[in-house]
mmCIF file of C-alpha atoms in Angstrom:
data_model
loop_
_atom_site.group_PDB
_atom_site.id
_atom_site.type_symbol
_atom_site.label_atom_id
_atom_site.label_comp_id
_atom_site.label_asym_id
_atom_site.label_seq_id
_atom_site.Cartn_x
_atom_site.Cartn_y
_atom_site.Cartn_z
ATOM 1 C CA MET A 1 58.945 6.370 -20.043
ATOM 2 C CA LYS A 2 58.297 9.952 -21.105
ATOM 3 C CA ASP A 3 61.032 12.499 -20.809
ATOM 4 C CA VAL A 4 60.555 15.794 -18.993
ATOM 5 C CA TRP A 5 60.021 17.820 -22.179
ATOM 6 C CA THR A 6 57.186 15.610 -23.369
ATOM 7 C CA VAL A 7 55.517 15.833 -19.969
ATOM 8 C CA MET A 8 55.937 19.614 -19.971
ATOM 9 C CA PHE A 9 54.532 19.846 -23.503
ATOM 10 C CA ASP A 10 51.481 17.769 -22.543
ATOM 11 C CA LYS A 11 50.939 19.833 -19.409
ATOM 12 C CA THR A 12 51.085 23.150 -21.263
ATOM 13 C CA GLU A 13 48.742 21.769 -23.915
ATOM 14 C CA ARG A 14 46.213 20.939 -21.176
ATOM 15 C CA HIS A 15 46.623 24.458 -19.759
ATOM 16 C CA VAL A 16 45.912 25.996 -23.176
ATOM 17 C CA LYS A 17 42.760 23.902 -23.587
ATOM 18 C CA GLN A 18 41.569 24.801 -20.088
ATOM 19 C CA ALA A 19 42.237 28.517 -20.652
ATOM 20 C CA GLN A 20 40.350 28.354 -23.952
ATOM 21 C CA LYS A 21 37.369 26.727 -22.217
ATOM 22 C CA VAL A 22 37.334 29.522 -19.640
ATOM 23 C CA LEU A 23 37.490 32.127 -22.413
ATOM 24 C CA ILE A 24 34.595 30.473 -24.243
ATOM 25 C CA ALA A 25 32.563 30.427 -21.022
ATOM 26 C CA MET A 26 33.316 34.108 -20.378
ATOM 27 C CA ASN A 27 32.265 35.006 -23.928
ATOM 28 C CA ALA A 28 29.023 33.104 -23.380
ATOM 29 C CA ARG A 29 28.433 34.981 -20.099
ATOM 30 C CA LYS A 30 29.013 38.299 -21.849
ATOM 31 C CA GLN A 31 26.615 37.407 -24.666
ATOM 32 C CA ALA A 32 23.995 36.332 -22.123
ATOM 33 C CA ALA A 33 24.398 39.611 -20.230
ATOM 34 C CA GLU A 34 24.133 41.624 -23.452
ATOM 35 C CA LEU A 35 20.991 39.694 -24.411
ATOM 36 C CA SER A 36 19.531 40.277 -20.962
ATOM 37 C CA LEU A 37 20.263 43.995 -21.196
ATOM 38 C CA ALA A 38 18.635 44.162 -24.630
ATOM 39 C CA ARG A 39 15.538 42.385 -23.303
ATOM 40 C CA LEU A 40 15.320 44.777 -20.359
ATOM 41 C CA ASP A 41 15.689 47.747 -22.707
ATOM 42 C CA ALA A 42 12.881 46.444 -24.901
ATOM 43 C CA LEU A 43 10.699 45.761 -21.863
ATOM 44 C CA ALA A 44 11.296 49.273 -20.504
ATOM 45 C CA GLN A 45 10.398 50.799 -23.881
ATOM 46 C CA ASP A 46 7.210 48.733 -24.052
ATOM 47 C CA TYR A 47 6.128 49.822 -20.592
ATOM 48 C CA LEU A 48 6.972 53.468 -21.311
ATOM 49 C CA GLN A 49 4.686 53.294 -24.360
ATOM 50 C CA GLU A 50 1.952 51.552 -22.357
ATOM 51 C CA MET A 51 2.268 54.175 -19.611
ATOM 52 C CA ALA A 52 1.911 56.964 -22.161
ATOM 53 C CA GLN A 53 -1.194 55.285 -23.578
ATOM 54 C CA ALA A 54 -2.619 54.791 -20.086
ATOM 55 C CA GLN A 55 -2.048 58.450 -19.284
ATOM 56 C CA GLU A 56 -3.927 59.504 -22.414
ATOM 57 C CA ALA A 57 -6.791 57.088 -21.859
ATOM 58 C CA SER A 58 -7.224 57.656 -18.164
ATOM 59 C CA SER A 59 -6.304 60.304 -15.729
ATOM 60 C CA ARG A 60 -5.966 57.845 -12.870
ATOM 61 C CA LEU A 61 -2.780 58.477 -10.996
ATOM 62 C CA ALA A 62 -2.624 54.950 -9.553
ATOM 63 C CA VAL A 63 -2.237 53.330 -12.973
ATOM 64 C CA THR A 64 0.564 55.696 -13.884
ATOM 65 C CA GLN A 65 2.288 55.058 -10.567
ATOM 66 C CA TYR A 66 2.240 51.292 -11.126
ATOM 67 C CA TYR A 67 3.877 51.754 -14.492
ATOM 68 C CA GLN A 68 6.466 54.111 -12.995
ATOM 69 C CA VAL A 69 7.294 51.655 -10.209
ATOM 70 C CA PHE A 70 7.679 48.785 -12.655
ATOM 71 C CA ILE A 71 9.810 50.867 -15.014
ATOM 72 C CA ALA A 72 12.009 51.884 -12.069
ATOM 73 C CA GLU A 73 12.452 48.196 -11.196
ATOM 74 C CA ILE A 74 13.415 47.438 -14.790
ATOM 75 C CA GLN A 75 15.947 50.271 -14.698
ATOM 76 C CA GLN A 76 17.389 48.874 -11.447
ATOM 77 C CA ALA A 77 17.741 45.504 -13.135
ATOM 78 C CA GLN A 78 19.449 47.200 -16.079
ATOM 79 C CA LYS A 79 21.941 48.869 -13.747
ATOM 80 C CA GLY A 80 22.626 45.514 -12.132
ATOM 81 C CA VAL A 81 23.255 43.892 -15.503
ATOM 82 C CA GLU A 82 25.506 46.796 -16.515
ATOM 83 C CA ARG A 83 27.561 46.320 -13.311
ATOM 84 C CA ASP A 84 27.750 42.615 -14.049
ATOM 85 C CA MET A 85 28.914 43.383 -17.579
ATOM 86 C CA LEU A 86 31.755 45.503 -16.228
ATOM 87 C CA MET A 87 32.901 42.572 -14.087
ATOM 88 C CA ILE A 88 32.445 40.190 -16.998
ATOM 89 C CA ASP A 89 34.606 42.474 -19.159
ATOM 90 C CA VAL A 90 37.360 42.326 -16.527
ATOM 91 C CA ASP A 91 37.040 38.534 -16.278
ATOM 92 C CA LEU A 92 37.054 38.290 -20.070
ATOM 93 C CA GLN A 93 40.262 40.309 -20.280
ATOM 94 C CA VAL A 94 41.858 38.076 -17.628
ATOM 95 C CA ALA A 95 40.747 34.997 -19.580
ATOM 96 C CA ARG A 96 42.268 36.396 -22.787
ATOM 97 C CA LEU A 97 45.555 37.071 -21.011
ATOM 98 C CA SER A 98 45.461 33.588 -19.536
ATOM 99 C CA VAL A 99 45.012 32.045 -22.987
ATOM 100 C CA ARG A 100 47.854 34.148 -24.362
ATOM 101 C CA ASP A 101 50.178 33.178 -21.501
ATOM 102 C CA ALA A 102 49.244 29.507 -21.787
ATOM 103 C CA GLU A 103 49.858 29.551 -25.542
ATOM 104 C CA GLN A 104 53.243 31.200 -25.045
ATOM 105 C CA ALA A 105 54.232 28.600 -22.454
ATOM 106 C CA HIS A 106 53.026 25.878 -24.813
ATOM 107 C CA MET A 107 55.110 27.249 -27.678
ATOM 108 C CA LYS A 108 58.175 27.379 -25.418
ATOM 109 C CA SER A 109 57.667 23.790 -24.320
ATOM 110 C CA LYS A 110 57.153 22.759 -27.954
ATOM 111 C CA LYS A 111 60.450 24.410 -28.904
ATOM 112 C CA LEU A 112 62.239 22.723 -25.993
ATOM 113 C CA LEU A 113 60.755 19.358 -26.965
ATOM 114 C CA GLU A 114 61.847 19.832 -30.581
ATOM 115 C CA ARG A 115 65.376 20.735 -29.464
ATOM 116 C CA GLN A 116 65.513 17.652 -27.249
ATOM 117 C CA GLN A 117 64.304 15.453 -30.105
ATOM 118 C CA ILE A 118 67.006 16.899 -32.373
ATOM 119 C CA ARG A 119 69.611 16.275 -29.667
ATOM 120 C CA ASN A 120 68.383 12.708 -29.283
ATOM 121 C CA LEU A 121 68.608 12.164 -33.043
ATOM 122 C CA ASN A 122 72.128 13.615 -33.091
ATOM 123 C CA VAL A 123 73.194 11.434 -30.171
ATOM 124 C CA ALA A 124 71.709 8.370 -31.872
ATOM 125 C CA ALA A 125 73.450 9.264 -35.133
ATOM 126 C CA GLN A 126 76.781 9.709 -33.339
ATOM 127 C CA ARG A 127 76.307 6.395 -31.540
ATOM 128 C CA ASP A 128 75.534 4.640 -34.830
ATOM 129 C CA SER A 129 78.564 6.266 -36.430
ATOM 130 C CA ARG A 130 80.820 5.135 -33.569
ATOM 131 C CA GLU A 131 79.417 1.609 -33.765
ATOM 132 C CA GLN A 132 79.985 1.508 -37.515
ATOM 133 C CA ASP A 133 83.542 2.793 -37.058
ATOM 134 C CA LEU A 134 84.158 0.219 -34.349
ATOM 135 C CA ASN A 135 82.730 -2.581 -36.497
ATOM 136 C CA ALA A 136 84.805 -1.460 -39.481
ATOM 137 C CA THR A 137 87.938 -1.347 -37.334
ATOM 138 C CA LEU A 138 87.226 -4.794 -35.940
ATOM 139 C CA ARG A 139 86.642 -6.198 -39.440
ATOM 140 C CA PHE A 140 89.819 -4.596 -40.708
ATOM 141 C CA ASN A 141 91.810 -5.988 -37.793
ATOM 142 C CA MET A 142 90.280 -9.447 -38.259
ATOM 143 C CA GLN A 143 91.059 -9.462 -41.969
ATOM 144 C CA HIS A 144 94.693 -8.352 -41.522
ATOM 145 C CA ARG A 145 95.712 -10.738 -38.837
#
């Protein structure tokens, strides 16, 4: 049967692993958002260049308006991704704090487990010493009777 300190140590170890998984997932979400923002930036730049070329080649207002509408939609998407990134940053900070707290709790439980193991060894050593003393006393008494 496991003692309470071993159970606590195992539990805190599971918490650390879970917190680390959440942190990894949040980092992946942030990288995905950054990649998405970079793609949108590149797309907006491409369409700005195409719009400039279309304006030079043709004086049709409709073509320019289509480009402007699409670029505005891209910019809206960029703003959405930027808002998401702010929330991701908050979630990432929470995940980092969670990992730190879980690791601290794990270290505390490790220390408590180590102390209990030392106590158990000391108790066992004292018990062995008492048994040896008792056996020696019994042998001495048996020999001098």
